[in-house]
Amino acid sequence: AKKDGSRARIEVHDGGLTEDEVDLLQLETDLRRALDGDELRLFYQPIVSLADETLLGYEALIRWQHPTRGLLPPGAFLDAAENNRLTSRLGAWVLRQACTDAAGWPAGLRVHVNVSARHLAEEGFSELVVAALDESGLPPERLELEITESTALFAAEATLQAVSEVTARGVTLALDDFGTGYSAITALHRLPIHTVKIDRSFVADVVTRPSTAALVQGLLNLGQGMGLQVIAEGIEDLEQADWLRRHGCAMAQGYAFGRPAPLPSRAEALMAEVLVEQAAEEAAAVLE
Ligand code: C2E
Ligand code: MG
Ligand code: MG
Ligand code: MG
């Protein structure tokens, strides 16, 4: 697609669509098909305790298994979904799938689900969360919704209402990409935030840049002073993990502890159980 500004002229002269608009329409059409079909996937990335690296839960991260373009990351298609009614369909799919998956995990593990600002402010959002919990049987305390600071920036009455309805049930809220938005402090002040996730752009420089180290220390102090849980995002090496541990960060996520990956499907897990049972029966038969 043209990036030189000439598309505005094309639009005026022939009344047709620009190449970018055609691309976007195609993407939207494809995404509708993906939602109807079986092309969307949730990958899961571990969230661990920094003290002993025990697994605390997973963040669900969407992927699109595109029939011709391969596995697409969210950056390749989420904006297209944001432009229209697809936002709520996609968000609903993610919530239902993540709750269903997490309901099958050991009871201590929590699931983090990213929620778009637009979807959160839509009518029916809290009902959707309640339905996803009820249908899956996942206890609300095991669900954490991740929102970005921009969400709070235009925190409409509808957003505050939805947030209070879901948190009243026991669902918790995380402020994602903490420190990168314009309104981190306002968000902490206005919303019932449970967890802050220190953005990976800070973590990347924490060992090498003293000014970034001071900034991260400040974010840690702020989070701890407010009684919040703090997760450092994007930890790629053990030096970063060690720095954060020594400076009082309790939880972490990043390639150093595991990349986002598909979980074994329920069907596979069930099959594995059957195989184990069969093997146990055969072993017992041999002993008799
Ligand atoms: P996020 O919520 O901040 O998720 C963390 C992103 O950092 C993920 O990118 C993850 O793969 C990446 N990451 C994790 N550890 C490391 C690391 O050590 N190094 C580096 N370089 N990257 C790391 P991903 O999966 O591409 O997702 C990008 C963003 O897309 C997410 O950022 C989130 O804002 C959005 N997103 C993902 N899934 C969903 C979803 O289901 N719904 C909505 N609304 N947004 C989603
Ligand atoms: Mg997130
Ligand atoms: Mg983040
Ligand atoms: Mg992000």
Short mmCIF file of C-alpha atoms and ligand atoms in Angstrom, two decimals:
data_model
loop_
_atom_site.label_atom_id
_atom_site.label_comp_id
_atom_site.label_asym_id
_atom_site.label_seq_id
_atom_site.Cartn_x
_atom_site.Cartn_y
_atom_site.Cartn_z
CA ALA A 1 0.00 0.00 0.00
CA LYS A 2 1.14 3.55 -0.66
CA LYS A 3 2.57 5.38 2.28
CA ASP A 4 3.31 8.69 0.56
CA GLY A 5 0.09 10.55 1.10
CA SER A 6 -1.08 10.19 -2.50
CA ARG A 7 -3.96 8.00 -1.43
CA ALA A 8 -5.94 11.00 -0.20
CA ARG A 9 -5.91 12.28 -3.79
CA ILE A 10 -6.94 8.94 -5.21
CA GLU A 11 -9.88 8.89 -2.87
CA VAL A 12 -11.03 12.36 -3.91
CA HIS A 13 -10.65 11.75 -7.63
CA ASP A 14 -12.18 8.37 -8.20
CA GLY A 15 -14.31 7.93 -5.12
CA GLY A 16 -12.91 4.40 -4.73
CA LEU A 17 -11.06 2.74 -1.90
CA THR A 18 -7.39 3.25 -1.19
CA GLU A 19 -5.09 0.25 -1.18
CA ASP A 20 -4.87 0.47 2.60
CA GLU A 21 -8.64 0.45 2.87
CA VAL A 22 -8.85 -2.56 0.57
CA ASP A 23 -6.24 -4.34 2.72
CA LEU A 24 -8.21 -3.53 5.85
CA LEU A 25 -11.49 -4.73 4.36
CA GLN A 26 -9.83 -7.96 3.27
CA LEU A 27 -8.40 -8.41 6.77
CA GLU A 28 -11.81 -7.83 8.33
CA THR A 29 -13.44 -10.34 5.99
CA ASP A 30 -10.74 -12.89 6.78
CA LEU A 31 -11.09 -12.24 10.50
CA ARG A 32 -14.85 -12.85 10.36
CA ARG A 33 -14.14 -16.17 8.70
CA ALA A 34 -11.50 -16.92 11.32
CA LEU A 35 -14.05 -16.31 14.08
CA ASP A 36 -16.67 -18.47 12.37
CA GLY A 37 -14.18 -21.17 11.62
CA ASP A 38 -11.47 -22.53 13.83
CA GLU A 39 -8.47 -20.32 13.07
CA LEU A 40 -7.95 -18.40 16.32
CA ARG A 41 -5.72 -19.83 19.03
CA LEU A 42 -4.79 -18.90 22.56
CA PHE A 43 -1.15 -19.25 23.49
CA TYR A 44 -0.23 -19.19 27.16
CA GLN A 45 2.84 -17.65 28.78
CA PRO A 46 3.81 -18.60 32.34
CA ILE A 47 3.75 -16.08 35.20
CA VAL A 48 6.13 -17.14 37.96
CA SER A 49 7.14 -16.24 41.48
CA LEU A 50 10.63 -14.68 41.34
CA ALA A 51 11.59 -16.06 44.75
CA ASP A 52 11.45 -19.73 43.73
CA GLU A 53 10.22 -19.71 40.13
CA THR A 54 7.02 -21.57 40.98
CA LEU A 55 4.25 -21.28 38.42
CA LEU A 56 1.45 -18.91 39.47
CA GLY A 57 -0.60 -18.86 36.29
CA TYR A 58 -0.60 -17.97 32.62
CA GLU A 59 -1.39 -14.97 30.43
CA ALA A 60 -3.56 -15.82 27.43
CA LEU A 61 -2.19 -14.29 24.20
CA ILE A 62 -4.17 -14.51 20.99
CA ARG A 63 -2.77 -15.88 17.73
CA TRP A 64 -4.36 -16.36 14.32
CA GLN A 65 -3.54 -19.53 12.43
CA HIS A 66 -4.10 -17.95 9.02
CA PRO A 67 -4.65 -20.44 6.18
CA THR A 68 -2.15 -18.77 3.85
CA ARG A 69 -0.12 -16.32 5.95
CA GLY A 70 0.76 -18.70 8.77
CA LEU A 71 0.67 -17.96 12.48
CA LEU A 72 -0.06 -14.25 13.02
CA PRO A 73 0.71 -12.30 16.23
CA PRO A 74 -1.93 -9.94 17.65
CA GLY A 75 -0.11 -6.90 16.28
CA ALA A 76 -0.98 -8.06 12.76
CA PHE A 77 -4.76 -8.07 13.21
CA LEU A 78 -6.03 -6.57 16.48
CA ASP A 79 -6.26 -3.06 15.03
CA ALA A 80 -8.50 -4.34 12.24
CA ALA A 81 -10.76 -5.90 14.86
CA GLU A 82 -10.88 -2.64 16.81
CA ASN A 83 -12.40 -0.83 13.84
CA ASN A 84 -15.76 -2.51 13.96
CA ARG A 85 -18.09 -4.95 15.65
CA LEU A 86 -15.43 -7.64 15.61
CA THR A 87 -13.96 -6.29 18.86
CA SER A 88 -16.70 -7.74 21.01
CA ARG A 89 -16.89 -11.03 19.11
CA LEU A 90 -13.16 -11.52 19.38
CA GLY A 91 -13.09 -10.45 23.03
CA ALA A 92 -15.93 -12.82 23.85
CA TRP A 93 -14.18 -15.71 22.15
CA VAL A 94 -10.97 -15.02 24.10
CA LEU A 95 -12.75 -14.79 27.45
CA ARG A 96 -14.77 -17.97 26.95
CA GLN A 97 -11.83 -19.97 25.64
CA ALA A 98 -9.44 -18.78 28.37
CA CYS A 99 -11.93 -19.54 31.16
CA THR A 100 -12.67 -22.98 29.71
CA ASP A 101 -8.97 -23.79 29.42
CA ALA A 102 -8.15 -22.50 32.91
CA ALA A 103 -11.02 -24.46 34.50
CA GLY A 104 -9.05 -27.60 33.62
CA TRP A 105 -5.81 -26.47 35.32
CA PRO A 106 -4.69 -27.25 38.86
CA ALA A 107 -6.72 -25.13 41.29
CA GLY A 108 -3.92 -22.77 42.31
CA LEU A 109 -3.28 -21.44 38.81
CA ARG A 110 -4.78 -18.17 37.60
CA VAL A 111 -5.43 -16.97 34.06
CA HIS A 112 -4.78 -13.44 32.79
CA VAL A 113 -6.90 -12.19 29.89
CA ASN A 114 -6.21 -8.99 27.92
CA VAL A 115 -9.27 -6.82 27.42
CA SER A 116 -9.53 -4.03 24.87
CA ALA A 117 -10.65 -0.59 26.06
CA ARG A 118 -13.43 -0.54 23.55
CA HIS A 119 -14.82 -3.90 24.54
CA LEU A 120 -14.70 -3.08 28.24
CA ALA A 121 -16.86 0.00 27.69
CA GLU A 122 -19.41 -1.90 25.60
CA GLU A 123 -22.80 -2.77 26.96
CA GLY A 124 -22.98 -6.34 28.17
CA PHE A 125 -19.30 -6.72 29.04
CA SER A 126 -19.79 -7.68 32.68
CA GLU A 127 -22.58 -10.10 31.70
CA LEU A 128 -20.16 -11.72 29.28
CA VAL A 129 -17.55 -12.19 32.01
CA VAL A 130 -20.16 -13.71 34.32
CA ALA A 131 -21.35 -16.05 31.55
CA ALA A 132 -17.79 -17.15 30.74
CA LEU A 133 -17.20 -17.95 34.43
CA ASP A 134 -20.53 -19.75 34.87
CA GLU A 135 -20.22 -21.82 31.70
CA SER A 136 -16.66 -22.89 32.47
CA GLY A 137 -17.02 -23.29 36.22
CA LEU A 138 -13.85 -21.24 36.75
CA PRO A 139 -13.92 -19.54 40.17
CA PRO A 140 -13.86 -15.73 39.64
CA GLU A 141 -10.80 -15.40 41.90
CA ARG A 142 -8.78 -17.25 39.29
CA LEU A 143 -9.47 -14.69 36.53
CA GLU A 144 -7.46 -11.49 36.14
CA LEU A 145 -8.36 -8.99 33.41
CA GLU A 146 -5.47 -6.98 31.98
CA ILE A 147 -6.25 -3.46 30.84
CA THR A 148 -3.89 -0.82 29.50
CA GLU A 149 -3.53 2.67 30.85
CA SER A 150 -5.25 4.15 27.80
CA THR A 151 -8.39 2.36 28.95
CA ALA A 152 -8.40 4.42 32.09
CA LEU A 153 -7.50 7.58 30.20
CA PHE A 154 -10.97 7.70 28.70
CA ALA A 155 -12.51 5.85 31.61
CA ALA A 156 -16.12 6.38 30.75
CA GLU A 157 -18.90 5.79 33.23
CA ALA A 158 -19.64 2.54 31.35
CA THR A 159 -16.07 1.34 31.98
CA LEU A 160 -16.20 2.13 35.70
CA GLN A 161 -19.57 0.38 35.95
CA ALA A 162 -18.33 -2.77 34.19
CA VAL A 163 -15.20 -2.81 36.31
CA SER A 164 -17.10 -2.54 39.56
CA GLU A 165 -19.49 -5.30 38.52
CA VAL A 166 -16.77 -7.80 37.71
CA THR A 167 -14.52 -6.95 40.67
CA ALA A 168 -17.51 -7.29 43.02
CA ARG A 169 -17.60 -10.95 41.97
CA GLY A 170 -13.95 -11.49 42.80
CA VAL A 171 -12.35 -11.03 39.38
CA THR A 172 -9.17 -8.92 39.66
CA LEU A 173 -7.72 -6.19 37.44
CA ALA A 174 -4.17 -5.73 36.24
CA LEU A 175 -2.77 -2.53 34.77
CA ASP A 176 -0.75 -3.68 31.76
CA ASP A 177 2.32 -1.93 30.30
CA PHE A 178 2.61 0.05 33.53
CA GLY A 179 4.57 3.25 33.12
CA THR A 180 4.12 3.65 29.36
CA GLY A 181 0.75 5.41 29.24
CA TYR A 182 -0.19 8.95 30.05
CA SER A 183 -2.41 8.17 32.95
CA ALA A 184 -0.81 5.50 35.11
CA ILE A 185 -1.36 7.48 38.28
CA THR A 186 -4.93 8.40 37.39
CA ALA A 187 -5.69 4.77 36.62
CA LEU A 188 -4.34 3.69 40.01
CA HIS A 189 -6.40 6.39 41.65
CA ARG A 190 -9.69 5.72 39.89
CA LEU A 191 -9.81 1.98 39.27
CA PRO A 192 -9.65 -0.94 41.72
CA ILE A 193 -6.31 -2.17 40.41
CA HIS A 194 -4.94 -5.37 41.98
CA THR A 195 -1.77 -5.86 39.94
CA VAL A 196 0.60 -3.67 37.94
CA LYS A 197 2.71 -5.13 35.15
CA ILE A 198 5.93 -3.20 34.65
CA ASP A 199 6.39 -2.78 30.90
CA ARG A 200 9.12 -4.77 29.22
CA SER A 201 10.70 -1.64 27.70
CA PHE A 202 11.87 -0.74 31.24
CA VAL A 203 12.92 -4.26 32.12
CA ALA A 204 15.07 -4.42 28.98
CA ASP A 205 17.33 -1.59 30.24
CA VAL A 206 17.13 -2.13 33.98
CA VAL A 207 20.58 -3.68 34.37
CA THR A 208 22.43 -1.40 31.97
CA ARG A 209 20.89 2.06 32.48
CA PRO A 210 21.04 3.63 35.94
CA SER A 211 18.21 6.04 35.13
CA THR A 212 15.95 3.15 34.09
CA ALA A 213 16.94 1.27 37.24
CA ALA A 214 15.85 4.28 39.32
CA LEU A 215 12.59 4.47 37.40
CA VAL A 216 11.82 0.78 37.93
CA GLN A 217 12.70 1.09 41.61
CA GLY A 218 10.21 3.96 41.77
CA LEU A 219 7.48 1.89 40.08
CA LEU A 220 8.17 -0.99 42.49
CA ASN A 221 7.95 1.35 45.48
CA LEU A 222 4.71 2.84 44.19
CA GLY A 223 3.14 -0.57 43.65
CA GLN A 224 4.26 -1.91 47.00
CA GLY A 225 3.27 1.26 48.84
CA MET A 226 -0.25 0.90 47.45
CA GLY A 227 -0.38 -2.76 48.42
CA LEU A 228 -0.48 -3.97 44.82
CA GLN A 229 0.95 -7.09 43.24
CA VAL A 230 3.80 -6.29 40.87
CA ILE A 231 4.75 -8.37 37.83
CA ALA A 232 7.80 -7.53 35.72
CA GLU A 233 7.15 -8.24 32.03
CA GLY A 234 9.57 -9.27 29.33
CA ILE A 235 12.38 -10.75 31.43
CA GLU A 236 14.75 -12.26 28.91
CA ASP A 237 17.79 -13.17 30.99
CA LEU A 238 18.76 -14.19 34.48
CA GLU A 239 20.59 -10.93 35.19
CA GLN A 240 17.33 -9.02 34.80
CA ALA A 241 15.51 -11.58 36.93
CA ASP A 242 18.17 -11.28 39.61
CA TRP A 243 18.04 -7.46 39.63
CA LEU A 244 14.26 -7.47 40.00
CA ARG A 245 14.32 -10.11 42.72
CA ARG A 246 16.91 -8.15 44.71
CA HIS A 247 14.86 -4.97 44.35
CA GLY A 248 11.72 -6.51 45.74
CA CYS A 249 9.73 -7.59 42.69
CA ALA A 250 7.76 -10.73 43.53
CA MET A 251 6.51 -11.92 40.16
CA ALA A 252 7.72 -12.15 36.60
CA GLN A 253 6.93 -13.11 33.05
CA GLY A 254 9.25 -13.33 30.07
CA TYR A 255 11.14 -15.54 27.67
CA ALA A 256 13.58 -16.43 30.49
CA PHE A 257 10.75 -18.38 32.16
CA GLY A 258 8.85 -19.53 29.10
CA ARG A 259 7.59 -18.27 25.76
CA PRO A 260 3.91 -18.10 24.88
CA ALA A 261 2.92 -21.58 23.66
CA PRO A 262 -0.21 -23.57 22.94
CA LEU A 263 -1.32 -25.76 25.81
CA PRO A 264 -1.92 -29.42 25.15
CA SER A 265 -5.54 -29.63 24.10
CA ARG A 266 -8.14 -31.10 26.41
CA ALA A 267 -8.61 -33.97 23.97
CA GLU A 268 -4.92 -34.82 24.16
CA ALA A 269 -4.94 -34.59 27.94
CA LEU A 270 -7.91 -36.95 28.13
CA MET A 271 -6.20 -39.34 25.76
CA ALA A 272 -3.07 -39.28 27.89
CA GLU A 273 -5.20 -40.13 30.96
CA VAL A 274 -6.77 -43.09 29.17
CA LEU A 275 -3.35 -44.37 28.13
CA VAL A 276 -2.04 -44.11 31.68
CA GLU A 277 -5.09 -45.97 33.01
CA GLN A 278 -4.70 -48.70 30.41
CA ALA A 279 -1.04 -49.11 31.24
CA ALA A 280 -1.88 -49.33 34.96
CA GLU A 281 -4.54 -51.98 34.25
CA GLU A 282 -2.14 -54.01 32.13
CA ALA A 283 0.52 -53.80 34.83
CA ALA A 284 -2.01 -54.94 37.43
CA ALA A 285 -3.09 -57.84 35.17
CA VAL A 286 0.52 -59.01 34.84
CA LEU A 287 0.93 -59.03 38.62
CA GLU A 288 -2.20 -61.10 39.22
P1 C2E B 1 0.85 -7.64 26.49
O1 C2E B 1 -0.45 -7.94 27.11
O2 C2E B 1 1.72 -6.63 27.16
O3 C2E B 1 1.57 -9.06 26.36
C1 C2E B 1 2.95 -9.26 26.47
C2 C2E B 1 3.61 -9.32 25.11
O4 C2E B 1 5.03 -9.40 25.29
C3 C2E B 1 3.24 -10.55 24.29
O5 C2E B 1 3.30 -10.20 22.93
C4 C2E B 1 4.38 -11.52 24.62
O6 C2E B 1 4.57 -12.50 23.63
C5 C2E B 1 5.53 -10.57 24.68
N1 C2E B 1 6.62 -11.06 25.52
C6 C2E B 1 6.53 -11.79 26.65
N2 C2E B 1 7.74 -12.03 27.19
C7 C2E B 1 8.63 -11.42 26.39
C8 C2E B 1 10.07 -11.30 26.42
O7 C2E B 1 10.77 -11.80 27.30
N3 C2E B 1 10.64 -10.59 25.41
C9 C2E B 1 9.90 -10.00 24.41
N4 C2E B 1 10.55 -9.33 23.46
N5 C2E B 1 8.55 -10.10 24.35
C10 C2E B 1 7.93 -10.80 25.33
P2 C2E B 1 2.12 -10.62 21.91
O8 C2E B 1 1.65 -12.01 22.22
O9 C2E B 1 2.59 -10.33 20.53
O10 C2E B 1 0.95 -9.63 22.29
C11 C2E B 1 1.07 -8.25 22.07
C12 C2E B 1 -0.07 -7.49 22.68
O11 C2E B 1 -1.30 -7.79 22.05
C13 C2E B 1 -0.30 -7.83 24.16
O12 C2E B 1 0.65 -7.16 24.97
C14 C2E B 1 -1.72 -7.33 24.33
O13 C2E B 1 -1.73 -5.93 24.52
C15 C2E B 1 -2.33 -7.65 22.98
N6 C2E B 1 -3.09 -8.91 23.08
C16 C2E B 1 -2.65 -10.20 23.06
N7 C2E B 1 -3.66 -11.07 23.17
C17 C2E B 1 -4.79 -10.34 23.28
C18 C2E B 1 -6.19 -10.67 23.45
O14 C2E B 1 -6.59 -11.82 23.55
N8 C2E B 1 -7.06 -9.60 23.52
C19 C2E B 1 -6.64 -8.30 23.44
N9 C2E B 1 -7.56 -7.32 23.51
N10 C2E B 1 -5.34 -7.96 23.30
C20 C2E B 1 -4.42 -8.96 23.23
MG MG B 2 -1.17 -8.31 28.88
MG MG B 3 2.23 -5.70 28.74
MG MG B 4 1.48 -4.51 25.42
#
